XYZ file of C-alpha atoms in Angstrom:
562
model
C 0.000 0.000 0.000
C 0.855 3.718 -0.624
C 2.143 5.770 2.289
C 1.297 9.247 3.217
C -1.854 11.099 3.675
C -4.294 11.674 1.041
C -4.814 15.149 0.527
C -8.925 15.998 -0.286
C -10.187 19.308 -1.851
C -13.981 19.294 -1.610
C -16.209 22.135 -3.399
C -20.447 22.294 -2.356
C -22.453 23.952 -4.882
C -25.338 24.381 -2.682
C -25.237 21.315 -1.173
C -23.559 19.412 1.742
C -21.345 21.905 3.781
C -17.475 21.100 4.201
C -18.017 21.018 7.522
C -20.494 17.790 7.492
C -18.044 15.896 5.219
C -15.223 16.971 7.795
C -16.977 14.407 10.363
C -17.023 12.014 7.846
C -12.972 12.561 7.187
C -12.536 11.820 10.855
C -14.837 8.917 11.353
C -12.791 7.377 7.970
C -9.586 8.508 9.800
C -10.082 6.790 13.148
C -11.524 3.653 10.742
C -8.926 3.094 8.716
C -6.022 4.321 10.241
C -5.204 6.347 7.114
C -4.730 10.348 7.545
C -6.732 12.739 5.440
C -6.148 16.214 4.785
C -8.914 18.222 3.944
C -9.944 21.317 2.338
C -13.513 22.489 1.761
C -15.433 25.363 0.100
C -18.512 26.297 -0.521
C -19.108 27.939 -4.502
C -20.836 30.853 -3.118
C -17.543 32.043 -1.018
C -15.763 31.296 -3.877
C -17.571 33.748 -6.174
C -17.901 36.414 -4.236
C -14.419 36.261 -2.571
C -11.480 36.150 -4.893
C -9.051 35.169 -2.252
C -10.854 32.501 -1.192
C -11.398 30.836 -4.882
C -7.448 31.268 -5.674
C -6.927 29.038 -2.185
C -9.571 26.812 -3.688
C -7.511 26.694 -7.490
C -4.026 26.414 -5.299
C -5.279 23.530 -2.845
C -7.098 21.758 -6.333
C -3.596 21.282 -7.923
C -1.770 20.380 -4.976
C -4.423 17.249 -4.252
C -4.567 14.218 -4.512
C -8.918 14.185 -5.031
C -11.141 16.666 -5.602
C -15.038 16.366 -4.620
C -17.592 18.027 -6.136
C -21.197 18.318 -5.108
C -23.857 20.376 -6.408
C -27.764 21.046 -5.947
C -28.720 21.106 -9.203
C -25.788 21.766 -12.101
C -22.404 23.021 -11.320
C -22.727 26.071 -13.117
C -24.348 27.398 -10.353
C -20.783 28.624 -9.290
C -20.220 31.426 -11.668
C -16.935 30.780 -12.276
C -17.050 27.067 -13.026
C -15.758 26.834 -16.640
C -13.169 28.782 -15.266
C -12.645 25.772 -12.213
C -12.615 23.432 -15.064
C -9.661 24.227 -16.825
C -7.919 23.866 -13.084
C -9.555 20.433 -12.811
C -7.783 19.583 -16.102
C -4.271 20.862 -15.374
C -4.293 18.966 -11.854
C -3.240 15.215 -10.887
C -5.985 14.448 -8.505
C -8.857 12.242 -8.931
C -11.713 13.663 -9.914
C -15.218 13.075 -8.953
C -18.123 15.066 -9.784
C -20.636 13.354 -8.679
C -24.103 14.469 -7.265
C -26.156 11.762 -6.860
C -28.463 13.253 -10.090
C -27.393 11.080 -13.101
C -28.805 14.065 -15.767
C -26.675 16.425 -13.771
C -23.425 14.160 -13.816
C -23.391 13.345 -16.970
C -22.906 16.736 -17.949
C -19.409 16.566 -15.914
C -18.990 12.865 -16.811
C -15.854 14.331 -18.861
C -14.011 15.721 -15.667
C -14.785 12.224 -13.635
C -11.003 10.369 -13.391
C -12.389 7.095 -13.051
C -14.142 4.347 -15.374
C -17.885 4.466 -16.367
C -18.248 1.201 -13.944
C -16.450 3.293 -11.207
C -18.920 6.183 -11.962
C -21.764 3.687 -11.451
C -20.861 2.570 -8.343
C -20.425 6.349 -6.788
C -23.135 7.031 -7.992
C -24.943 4.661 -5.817
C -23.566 6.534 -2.904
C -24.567 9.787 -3.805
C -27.897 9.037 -4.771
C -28.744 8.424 -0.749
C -26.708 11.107 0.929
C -26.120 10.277 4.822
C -23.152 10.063 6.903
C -22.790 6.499 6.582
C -22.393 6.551 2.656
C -20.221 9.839 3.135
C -17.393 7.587 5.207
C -18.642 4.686 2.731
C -17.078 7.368 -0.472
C -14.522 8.274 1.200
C -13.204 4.643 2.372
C -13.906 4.099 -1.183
C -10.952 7.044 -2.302
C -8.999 5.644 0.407
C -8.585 2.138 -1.411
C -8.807 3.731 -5.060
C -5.427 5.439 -4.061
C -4.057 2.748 -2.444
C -4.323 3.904 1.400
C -6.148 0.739 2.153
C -7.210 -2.595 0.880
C -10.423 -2.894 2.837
C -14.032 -3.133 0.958
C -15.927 -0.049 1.645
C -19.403 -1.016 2.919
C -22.304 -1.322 0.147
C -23.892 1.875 -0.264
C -27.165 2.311 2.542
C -30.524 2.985 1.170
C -33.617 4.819 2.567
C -36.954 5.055 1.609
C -38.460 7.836 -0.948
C -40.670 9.210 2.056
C -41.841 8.183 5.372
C -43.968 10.205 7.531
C -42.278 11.856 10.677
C -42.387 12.668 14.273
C -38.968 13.131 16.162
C -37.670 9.921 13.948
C -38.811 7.863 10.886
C -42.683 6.347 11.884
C -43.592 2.886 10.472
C -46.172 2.396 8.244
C -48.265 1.244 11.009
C -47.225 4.433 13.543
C -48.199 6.393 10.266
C -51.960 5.216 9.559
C -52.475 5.043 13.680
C -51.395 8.498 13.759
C -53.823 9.702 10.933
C -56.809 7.324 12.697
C -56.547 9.364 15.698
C -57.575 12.779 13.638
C -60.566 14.813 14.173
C -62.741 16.686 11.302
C -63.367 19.670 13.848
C -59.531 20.600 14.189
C -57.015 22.010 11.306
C -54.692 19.597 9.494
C -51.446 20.511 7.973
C -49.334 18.318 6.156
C -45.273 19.331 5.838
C -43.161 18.382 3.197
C -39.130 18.133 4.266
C -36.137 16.669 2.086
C -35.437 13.096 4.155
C -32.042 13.697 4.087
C -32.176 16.627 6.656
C -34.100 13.883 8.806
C -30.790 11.282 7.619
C -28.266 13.609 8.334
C -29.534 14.393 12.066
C -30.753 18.140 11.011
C -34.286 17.937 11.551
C -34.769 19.862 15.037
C -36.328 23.139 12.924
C -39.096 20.527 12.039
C -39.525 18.986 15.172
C -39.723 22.542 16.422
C -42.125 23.747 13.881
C -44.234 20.481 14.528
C -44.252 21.046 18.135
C -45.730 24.392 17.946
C -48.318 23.437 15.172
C -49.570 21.023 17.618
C -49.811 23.430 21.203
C -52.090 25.560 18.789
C -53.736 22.658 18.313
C -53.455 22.082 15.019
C -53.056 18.303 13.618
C -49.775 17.297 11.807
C -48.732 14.587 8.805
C -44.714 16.038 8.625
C -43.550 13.873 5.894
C -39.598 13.529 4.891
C -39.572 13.253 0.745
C -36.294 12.220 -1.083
C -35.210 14.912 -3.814
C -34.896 12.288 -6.858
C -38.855 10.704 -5.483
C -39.964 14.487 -5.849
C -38.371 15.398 -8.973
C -39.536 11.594 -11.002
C -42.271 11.127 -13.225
C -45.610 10.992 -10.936
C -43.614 11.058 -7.703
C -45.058 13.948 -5.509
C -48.389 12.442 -6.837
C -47.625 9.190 -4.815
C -46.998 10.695 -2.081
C -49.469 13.245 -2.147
C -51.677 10.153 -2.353
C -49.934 7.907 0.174
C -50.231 10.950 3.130
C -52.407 13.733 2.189
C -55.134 11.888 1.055
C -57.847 9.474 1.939
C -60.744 7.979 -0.446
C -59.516 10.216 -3.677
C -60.063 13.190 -0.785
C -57.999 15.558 0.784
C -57.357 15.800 4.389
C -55.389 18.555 5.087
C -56.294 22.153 4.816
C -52.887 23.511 4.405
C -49.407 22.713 3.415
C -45.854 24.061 5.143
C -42.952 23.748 2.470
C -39.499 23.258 3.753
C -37.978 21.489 0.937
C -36.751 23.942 -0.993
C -38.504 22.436 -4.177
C -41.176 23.488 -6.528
C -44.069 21.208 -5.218
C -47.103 22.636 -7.365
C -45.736 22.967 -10.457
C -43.279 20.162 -10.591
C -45.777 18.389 -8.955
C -45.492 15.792 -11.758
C -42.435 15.684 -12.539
C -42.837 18.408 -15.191
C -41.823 21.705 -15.334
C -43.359 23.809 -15.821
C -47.231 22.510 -15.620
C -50.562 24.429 -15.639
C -52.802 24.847 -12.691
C -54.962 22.258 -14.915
C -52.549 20.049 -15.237
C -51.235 19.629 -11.470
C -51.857 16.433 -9.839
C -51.144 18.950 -7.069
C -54.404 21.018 -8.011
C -56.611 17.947 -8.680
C -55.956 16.192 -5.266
C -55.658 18.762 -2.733
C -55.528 22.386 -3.926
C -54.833 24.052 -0.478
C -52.278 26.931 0.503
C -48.971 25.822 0.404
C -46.912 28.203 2.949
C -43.166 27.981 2.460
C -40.853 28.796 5.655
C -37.318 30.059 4.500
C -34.143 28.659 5.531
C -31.759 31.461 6.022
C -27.464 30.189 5.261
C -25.090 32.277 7.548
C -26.062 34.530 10.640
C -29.214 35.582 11.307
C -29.546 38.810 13.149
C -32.965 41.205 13.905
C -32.989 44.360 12.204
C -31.789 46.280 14.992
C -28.442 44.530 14.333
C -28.804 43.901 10.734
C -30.566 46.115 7.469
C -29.873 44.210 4.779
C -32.067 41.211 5.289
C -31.146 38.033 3.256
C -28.565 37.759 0.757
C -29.030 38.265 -2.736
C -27.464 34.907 -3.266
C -30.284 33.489 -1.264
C -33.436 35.309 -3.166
C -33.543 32.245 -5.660
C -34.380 29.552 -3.340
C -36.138 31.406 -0.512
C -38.090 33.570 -2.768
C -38.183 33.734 -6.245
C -38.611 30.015 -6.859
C -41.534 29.647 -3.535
C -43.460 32.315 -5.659
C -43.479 31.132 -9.069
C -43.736 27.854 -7.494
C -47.484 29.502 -6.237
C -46.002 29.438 -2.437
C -47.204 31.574 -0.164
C -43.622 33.132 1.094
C -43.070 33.366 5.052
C -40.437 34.201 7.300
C -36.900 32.867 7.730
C -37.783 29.538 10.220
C -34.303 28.348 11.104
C -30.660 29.450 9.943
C -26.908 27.926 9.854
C -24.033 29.024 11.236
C -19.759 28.591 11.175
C -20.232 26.496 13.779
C -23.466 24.761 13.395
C -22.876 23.891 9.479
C -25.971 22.119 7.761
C -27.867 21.904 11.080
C -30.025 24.952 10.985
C -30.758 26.632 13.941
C -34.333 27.190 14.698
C -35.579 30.469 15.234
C -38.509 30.235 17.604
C -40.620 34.071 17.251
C -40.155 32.743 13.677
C -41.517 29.512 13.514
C -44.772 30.838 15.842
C -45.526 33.598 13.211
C -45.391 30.861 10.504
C -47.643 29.024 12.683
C -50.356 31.781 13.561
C -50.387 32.220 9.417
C -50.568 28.568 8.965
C -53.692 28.463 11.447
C -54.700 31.194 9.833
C -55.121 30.021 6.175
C -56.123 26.815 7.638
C -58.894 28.791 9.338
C -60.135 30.521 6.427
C -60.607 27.423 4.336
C -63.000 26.143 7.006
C -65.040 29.225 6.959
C -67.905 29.791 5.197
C -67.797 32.800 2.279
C -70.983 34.662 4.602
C -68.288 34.665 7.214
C -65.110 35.724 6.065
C -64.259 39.389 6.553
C -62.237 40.964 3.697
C -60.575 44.781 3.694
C -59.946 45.784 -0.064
C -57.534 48.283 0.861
C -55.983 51.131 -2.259
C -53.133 52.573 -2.454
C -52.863 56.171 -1.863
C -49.529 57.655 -2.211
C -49.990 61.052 -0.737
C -53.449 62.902 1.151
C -54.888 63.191 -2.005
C -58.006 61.756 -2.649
C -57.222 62.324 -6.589
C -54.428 59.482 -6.033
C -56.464 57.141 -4.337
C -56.136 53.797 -6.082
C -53.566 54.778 -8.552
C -51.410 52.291 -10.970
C -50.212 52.924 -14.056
C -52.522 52.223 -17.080
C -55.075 50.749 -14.699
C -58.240 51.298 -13.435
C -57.855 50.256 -9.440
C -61.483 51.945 -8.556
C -63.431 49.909 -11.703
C -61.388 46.706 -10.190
C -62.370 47.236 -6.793
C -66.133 47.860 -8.299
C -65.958 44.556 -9.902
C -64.171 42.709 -7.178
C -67.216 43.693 -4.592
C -70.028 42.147 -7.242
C -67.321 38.939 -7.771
C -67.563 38.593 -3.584
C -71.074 38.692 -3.285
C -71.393 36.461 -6.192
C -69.623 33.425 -4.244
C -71.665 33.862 -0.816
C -69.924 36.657 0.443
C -71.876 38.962 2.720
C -71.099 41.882 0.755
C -73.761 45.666 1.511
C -74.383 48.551 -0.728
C -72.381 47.336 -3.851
C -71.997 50.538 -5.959
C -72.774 50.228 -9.450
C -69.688 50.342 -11.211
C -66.554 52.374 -10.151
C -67.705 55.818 -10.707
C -70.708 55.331 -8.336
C -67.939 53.903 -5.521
C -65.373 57.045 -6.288
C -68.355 59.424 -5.123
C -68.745 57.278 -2.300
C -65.249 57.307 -1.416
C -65.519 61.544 -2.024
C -68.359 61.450 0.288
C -66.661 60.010 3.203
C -63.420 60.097 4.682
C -60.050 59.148 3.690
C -56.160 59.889 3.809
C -57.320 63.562 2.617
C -57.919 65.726 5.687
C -57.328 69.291 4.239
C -60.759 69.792 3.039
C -62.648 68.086 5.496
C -63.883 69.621 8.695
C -63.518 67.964 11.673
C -67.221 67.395 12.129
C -67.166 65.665 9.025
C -64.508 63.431 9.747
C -65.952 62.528 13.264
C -69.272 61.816 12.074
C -68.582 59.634 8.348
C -64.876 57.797 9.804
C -65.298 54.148 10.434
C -63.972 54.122 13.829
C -61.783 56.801 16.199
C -59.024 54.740 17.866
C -58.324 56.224 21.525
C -55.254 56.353 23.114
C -55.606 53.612 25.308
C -56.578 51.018 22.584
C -53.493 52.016 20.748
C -51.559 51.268 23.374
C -52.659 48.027 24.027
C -50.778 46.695 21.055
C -48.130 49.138 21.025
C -46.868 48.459 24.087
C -46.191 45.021 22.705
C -44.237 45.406 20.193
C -40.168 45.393 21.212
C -38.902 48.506 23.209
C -36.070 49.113 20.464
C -38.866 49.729 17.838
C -41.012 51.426 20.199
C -37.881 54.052 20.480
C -37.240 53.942 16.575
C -40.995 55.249 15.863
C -40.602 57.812 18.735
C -37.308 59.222 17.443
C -39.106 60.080 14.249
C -43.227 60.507 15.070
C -43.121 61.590 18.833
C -44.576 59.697 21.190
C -47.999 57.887 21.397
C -50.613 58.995 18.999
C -48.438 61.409 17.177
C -50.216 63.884 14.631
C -50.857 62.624 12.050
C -54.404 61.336 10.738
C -55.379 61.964 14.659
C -58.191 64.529 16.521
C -58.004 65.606 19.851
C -55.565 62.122 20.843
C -57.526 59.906 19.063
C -56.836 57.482 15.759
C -58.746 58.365 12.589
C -59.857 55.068 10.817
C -60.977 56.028 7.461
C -62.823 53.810 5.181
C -66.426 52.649 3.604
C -67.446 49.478 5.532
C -69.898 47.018 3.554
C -71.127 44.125 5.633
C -67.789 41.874 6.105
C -65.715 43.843 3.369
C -64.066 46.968 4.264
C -62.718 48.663 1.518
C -60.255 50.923 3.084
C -56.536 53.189 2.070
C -53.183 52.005 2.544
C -51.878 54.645 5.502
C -49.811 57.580 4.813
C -46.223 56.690 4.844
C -45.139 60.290 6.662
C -45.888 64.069 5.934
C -46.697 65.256 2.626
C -44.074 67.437 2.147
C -41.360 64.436 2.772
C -44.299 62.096 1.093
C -41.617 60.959 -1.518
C -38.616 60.779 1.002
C -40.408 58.920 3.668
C -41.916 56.241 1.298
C -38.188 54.927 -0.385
C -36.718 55.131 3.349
C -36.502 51.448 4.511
C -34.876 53.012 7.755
C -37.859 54.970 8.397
C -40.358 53.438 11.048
C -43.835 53.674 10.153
C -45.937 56.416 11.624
C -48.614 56.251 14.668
C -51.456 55.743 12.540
C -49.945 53.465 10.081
C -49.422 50.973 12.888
C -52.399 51.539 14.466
C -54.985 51.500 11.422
C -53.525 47.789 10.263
C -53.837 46.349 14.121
C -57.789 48.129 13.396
C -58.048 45.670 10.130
C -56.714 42.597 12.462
C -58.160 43.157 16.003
C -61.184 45.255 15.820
C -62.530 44.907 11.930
C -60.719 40.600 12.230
C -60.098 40.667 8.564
C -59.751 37.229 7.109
C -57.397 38.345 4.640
C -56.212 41.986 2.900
C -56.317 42.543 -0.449
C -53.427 45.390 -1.387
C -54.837 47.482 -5.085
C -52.982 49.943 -7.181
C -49.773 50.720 -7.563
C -46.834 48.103 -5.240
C -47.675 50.374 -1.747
C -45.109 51.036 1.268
C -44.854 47.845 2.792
C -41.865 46.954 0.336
C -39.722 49.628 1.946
C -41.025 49.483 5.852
C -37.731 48.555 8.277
C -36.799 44.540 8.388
C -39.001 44.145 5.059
C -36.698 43.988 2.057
C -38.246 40.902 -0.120
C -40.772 38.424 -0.490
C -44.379 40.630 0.016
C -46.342 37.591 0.260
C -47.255 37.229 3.904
C-alpha cells in the first residue's frame, strides 16, 4: 500500500457543507487508520471572494482528489468553466458526482475514473447520509491505495416516510392519521429526508411542536429529492399521506424542501394549474418557511435582510412555485454547518399564518371578513387607487359584485366604479385638508383612543417602540389623529371593508419617507392595520394599485407575500 496522507479538496455547490463531510474525514480517519487532509469550500464564497477561490484553485492542484457536489448543475458557481480548466491541469482524482445522473453526466468528462467506477459512486450519492459519506470516502482511500479494505455497500432509505422526532412505520403512520378529528385544522409538511438522515431535523420537530400546542393536527412527511423530482412522484406521495378515499385531508401545506411542489408536482416543469396532480388532489395553501445560510440577526443589528445569493431559493422560486412566502424559520451558522438553527418568534408567526389560512378554508364565504384596501400615495383623494394604465377603482367595483357572487356577505355594492369614487368623495379618507372635523368625526369608520393604541403598542419590542418615537413623537403622534384619538378612514360594507393604505409620513417628505426602509412607520400606520386585524378581524387583505409602502417598511426587504 501507498504511504502518506491523502490530501482531499472538496467544493459544495449548494449542497452538503465542508463542515459535514469533515466528520465524515474523521470517522474514515479513526476507521482506517489512514490520515486525510482536507480542504472544503462552498461555490458561493468562492464567487464572491477572490481570495478565497485562488486558495480553492491552489489547494485543487496540490491534491490528490477533488469532490464536487452540487444542488442542481455546477454552473451554479459562476466561475465554473473557469474551475474546469484547473480540474484539467491537476493530478488528482476527480469526482463530480451528485447523486443526479442528468446532472453528472454533464461533468462525466471531468470524472477520473471508469464508467463502472462512476456507477458505483453514484450509488452513494444518490442516498446522501453520513454512513455513505465515510462509505465514499473509504472508497478514495482504497482507489489510491491507502487501504485494501471493501468499503461497505452503499445504505438505502426510503423515498418518504412520515415523521415525528424519527422515521414512523407504516403502522405508527396510519395510527397516527386514525386518531384525527374533522373539527380541528390539518397541515401536512413536506421536508427533504435527508435533513431527517443527516440528524438536522430539530427546525421541524420545532415547527411540529408548535403546530400542535395551537392545536393544530400534523402529517410532517420527509420526501427524497430524486422521489420528488420523477415522473408521478409527488403524486404518490401526495396520495400515500395527504389523502384518503380520492379526498384531501389537510387544509394547508408548510414547504421546507426547498422544491417546486405545485408545479413540478409531476415531474414536469413547468405545468398548468390544470394540469397539477397537485391542483386535482388537494388544492390548499402551500406556505413555504425560509431557511436562512449564515447569521441571522434582527434588524436592529442587521438592514440588509437576506442575501441576494439566497433570493432564488427562498423567494423567487416559492413564488413562481405559487407558495405563499413566510419568514426565515431556522438558519446555519460557522459552527453549526448544515444543522439549521431554529428560530422560535419565527416559527410561531409561521404558525399563527398557517392556522390562519387553515382557518379561512374552514369558513364559510358569509363569514369571512375581507378589507380591499388602495393605495394612496400622498393625502390626495385624486391618487387614491392609482397604478399605471389601470383602473384600481373599476377593479375594486368589480371585485365587490365577484364577492357577493360566491356567498360573500357583501352591503351597498356601488354600481360600477364611478358610483364607488363618489362614495369614497363622500366620506373620509387619507385627505384631511378639506374636510372639517365634524365631518370626519361623524362619516370615519372608527376613532381609535389612546388607550386602545396602546394596548398593542406596548407590545411590540422597546427598540422599535424608540425607533418610531425618534421620528413621530410619542404615542398617537399627529398625524391622521383629533383631539388624541386614531382616525380610521374607510367605507365598511357588511364583512368587506374597503379601506386606504396609511400615509407613509408628511406630505411634504411624502416621496422621502416612502423609499426610506430606515424609516419606522408612523402612529397611525401601525395603528390603522392592528384596526383591520383586532377590531374589523379581517380574514385576509387585499393590497390594489400601484406596489404600496410595505416593500420599503424597516426589516421588510423581499418576499411581500405574507
Amino acid at each position: 500500500m501507498e504511504e502518506g496522507p491523502i490530501r482531499i479538496t472538496y467544493l459544495s455547490v449548494d449542497s452538503t457543507p465542508p463542515d459535514v463531510l469533515m466528520r465524515s474525514c474523521r470517522e474514515t480517519m479513526d476507521r482506517l487508520q489512514v490520515d486525510i487532509r482536507f480542504s472544503g469550500y462552498q461555490s458561493t464564497e468562492c464567487d464572491d471572494d477572490p481570495l478565497r477561490y485562488d486558495s480553492l484553485c491552489r489547494d485543487t492542484l496540490a491534491s490528490d482528489c477533488v469532490m464536487i457536489r452540487c444542488m442542481g448543475d455546477p454552473w451554479r458557481f459562476r466561475r465554473f468553466d473557469r474551475y474546469t480548466e484547473v480540474l484539467k491541469r491537476s493530478g488528482a482524482f476527480i469526482i463530480p458526482i451528485t447523486g443526479n445522473l442528468e446532472v453528472d453526466m454533464m461533468t462525466r468528462d471531468l470524472f477520473s475514473g471508469t464508467d463502472e467506477e462512476f456507477v458505483f459512486l453514484e450509488r452513494y450519492s444518490v442516498y446522501k447520509s453520513p454512513q455513505n459519506d465515510v462509505s465514499m470516502l473509504w472508497w478514495i482511500a482504497l482507489r489510491l491505495g491507502r487501504t485494501d479494505l471493501q468499503p461497505p455497500e452503499p445504505i438505502s432509505y426510503p423515498d418518504h416516510v412520515m415523521y415525528r422526532h424519527g422515521p414512523l412505520s407504516g403502522s405508527e403512520a396510519e395510527a397516527r392519521i386514525g386518531s384525527f378529528t374533522k373539527d380541528r385544522i390539518t397541515v401536512g409538511l413536506m421536508f427533504t429526508i435527508t435533513q431527517m438522515v443527516y440528524g438536522n431535523s430539530g427546525y421541524i420537530d420545532a415547527i411540529v411542536d408548535r403546530l400542535e400546542e395551537m392545536g393544530m393536527q400534523t402529517i410532517p412527511v420527509a420526501c427524497s429529492f430524486d422521489c420528488m423530482r420523477a415522473v408521478g412522484g409527488t403524486e404518490r406521495i401526495i396520495e400515500a399521506y395527504f389523502c384518503r378515499d380520492g379526498k384531501p385531508i389537510i387544509d394547508v401545506l408548510i414547504s421546507e424542501t426547498g422544491y417546486a411542489n405545485i408545479n413540478r408536482a409531476d415531474g414536469v416543469i413547468p405545468n398548468i394549474d390544470e394540469e397539477s396532480c397537485f391542483r386535482r388532489l388537494v388544492d390548499v395553501p402551500v406556505i413555504f418557511g425560509l431557511a436562512v445560510h449564515g447569521g441571522y440577526h434582527d434588524f436592529e443589528q442587521e438592514k440588509v435582510g437576506i442575501k441576494r445569493s439566497e433570493f432564488g431559493s427562498n423567494v423567487i422560486y416559492p413564488e413562481l412555485d405559487g407558495n405563499i412566502v413566510s419568514v426565515p424559520v431556522s438558519y446555519t451558522s460557522k459552527e453549526t454547518g448544515k444543522d439549521p438553527i431554529p428560530i422560535p418568534e419565527r416559527i410561531d408567526h409561521l404558525c399563527r399564518l398557517t392556522k390562519a389560512w387553515g382557518s379561512l378554508r374552514r369558513k364559510p364565504s358569509a363569514e369571512r371578513k375581507v378589507a380591499v384596501m388602495m393605495w394612496q400615495a400622498r393625502p390626495n383623494s385624486g391618487m387614491i387607487g392609482g397604478a399605471a394604465g389601470l383602473d384600481t377603482i373599476e377593479s375594486v367595483s368589480d371585485l365587490l359584485k365577484r364577492l357577493a357572487s360566491f356567498g360573500y356577505r357583501v352591503e351597498n355594492i356601488p354600481e360600477d366604479g364611478k358610483a364607488l369614487i363618489a362614495e369614497v368623495l363622500e366620506n373620509v379618507t387619507n385627505d384631511l385638508d378639506n374636510s372639517p372635523m365634524e365631518h370626519v368625526r361623524k362619516r370615519a369608520v372608527d376613532l381609535m383612543s389612546k388607550e386602545d393604541y396602546l394596548q398593542h403598542y406596548d407590545r411590540i419590542p422597546e427598540w422599535d417602540r424608540r425607533m418610531t418615537e425618534s421620528s413621530w413623537g410619542e404615542p398617537v403622534g399627529e398625524i391622521m389623529t383629533d383631539r388624541g384619538r386614531i382616525i380610521i378612514p374607510g367605507l365598511m360594507k357588511g364583512n368587506v371593508f374597503v379601506c386606504y393604505q396609511p400615509i407613509r409620513g408628511w406630505a411634504e417628505d411624502m416621496e422621502q419617507n416612502t423609499h426610506d426602509p430606515l424609516l419606522f412607520s408612523q402612529h397611525q400606520y401601525d395603528a390603522y392595520y392592528w384596526w383591520i386585524k383586532h377590531v374589523f378581524k379581517a380574514d385576509m387583505v387585499f393590497h390594489m394599485g400601484t406596489h404600496g409602502t410595505l416593500e420599503w417598511l424597516p426589516g421588510v426587504n423581499v418576499g411581500m407575500s405574507c
